[in-house]
Amino acid sequence: MARVAIVTGGTRGIGAAISKALAADGHKVVANYAGNEEAAAKFNAETGIPVIKFDVADPVSSAEGIAKIEAEHGPIDIVVNNAGITRDATFHRLSYEQWSQVLRTNLDSVFNVTRPVIEGLRARGWGRIINISSINGQKGQAGQTNYSAAKAGIIGFTKALAQENASKGITANVIAPGYIDTEMVAAVPEDVLKKIIATIPTGRLGRADEIAATVSFLASEKASFFNGSVLTVNGAQYIANG
Ligand code: CAA
């Protein structure tokens, strides 16, 4: 069945692959973006998937964006909280701004985007909330106290939300990608990235379409008994127990 889906940070990197996969599944996808107009226009031209600009770190802007999507496309059934940034620095050098930017964009965003949607999902008795965490929220990563905290926070949030809404036909799950071949990972200093890749037993970076395939499954009817799960997709770099 075709559903309305929002993918935050949905015009680039992992988010773009997710938007395309959900559209290929027949869903009506709207891809959110924050500021990269050029990438959003290119994505829209290539895929025909509508794009919408709003700042997921801001609750008012997010609520307005969600309202606009629902007015134009109908009630949202599938939420993919994918938007994320890095501001890497060791903690002894980390500024409050670097901490706050990452916590607001990567974790507050999950509240800002999911809260305006949840009441409708409960009323209609069906929903999929898919939150993109990270291997580094599971294991911690030197240089990422901010990012690791936000990504771990997503896991706790999702587990609680799953319990609250399971009886209403709603599932809430986490995908924890490892190092995926995107601009975000390409920004890691080359020597550091080389060392990181050496710790991936599969011997390569992951691909965005491998994360998108997991989202596609979680959004489907087939996944209705997956709830509160953390699906680790990392080439065996870190084997977590949930
Ligand atoms: N393990 C342990 N200690 C580490 C470390 C590591 N991997 N990396 C740095 N350190 C320690 C060093 O030992 C050093 O300590 P001493 O001074 O006591 O010797 C200290 O940190 C160096 O600190 P500096 O601030 O001087 O380091 P720097 O300026 O060279 O930068 C860094 C450090 C910012 C952490 C840099 O190494 C880096 O960018 N690392 C990559 C972090 C990373 O993996 N980011 C992932 C981005 S992609 C992503 O986030 C997507 C996803 O979900 C996977």
XYZ file of N, CA and C in Angstrom, residues 9 26 28 46 59 62 70 73 79 83 100 124 130-131 139 144 162 168 177 179 182 200 224 228 231 236 241:
81
model
N 16.817 15.012 5.954
C 18.131 14.929 5.307
C 18.049 13.991 4.117
N 6.839 2.425 -4.012
C 5.507 2.934 -4.332
C 4.989 3.969 -3.351
N 4.675 7.671 -1.415
C 4.754 9.091 -1.769
C 5.764 9.707 -0.819
N 16.500 14.851 -10.702
C 16.854 13.471 -11.077
C 15.780 12.449 -10.718
N 12.044 23.340 16.520
C 10.711 22.728 16.661
C 9.620 23.444 15.871
N 10.056 22.763 12.135
C 9.712 21.361 11.843
C 8.200 21.170 11.826
N 1.649 17.510 5.083
C 0.361 16.819 5.266
C -0.755 17.523 4.491
N 0.120 16.468 0.705
C 0.230 15.055 0.299
C -0.640 14.105 1.104
N 7.926 7.858 9.019
C 8.887 8.910 9.364
C 10.278 8.285 9.395
N 18.390 12.860 9.292
C 19.256 14.047 9.237
C 20.310 14.005 10.339
N 26.258 21.490 21.056
C 24.850 21.847 20.919
C 24.335 21.655 19.488
N -4.882 6.809 13.511
C -5.160 5.982 12.323
C -4.749 4.523 12.502
N 11.363 5.188 11.780
C 12.659 4.542 11.532
C 13.735 5.594 11.790
N 14.531 5.346 12.811
C 15.511 6.335 13.241
C 16.924 5.859 12.924
N 29.073 2.043 20.155
C 30.385 1.723 20.736
C 31.125 2.948 21.267
N 34.147 12.057 19.037
C 32.708 12.216 18.773
C 31.863 12.095 20.051
N 8.659 2.705 21.119
C 8.118 1.433 20.621
C 7.138 0.843 21.639
N -0.876 0.370 19.045
C -1.595 1.217 18.076
C -1.150 0.945 16.646
N 23.930 2.283 11.195
C 24.913 2.041 10.130
C 26.337 2.116 10.674
N 30.396 2.576 8.961
C 30.973 3.624 8.106
C 30.514 3.387 6.667
N 29.913 7.946 2.158
C 29.183 9.200 1.936
C 30.144 10.368 2.141
N 37.256 -2.943 9.776
C 35.971 -3.478 9.276
C 36.237 -4.859 8.673
N 6.154 -5.969 10.580
C 5.270 -5.449 11.635
C 5.582 -5.995 13.024
N 11.100 -1.734 18.391
C 12.092 -1.429 19.420
C 13.446 -2.063 19.117
N 18.821 -2.442 14.311
C 19.403 -3.257 13.235
C 20.788 -2.706 12.903
N 30.289 -6.112 10.307
C 30.890 -6.799 11.476
C 31.955 -5.962 12.190
N 24.781 -6.044 21.041
C 23.654 -6.912 21.381
C 22.388 -6.078 21.586
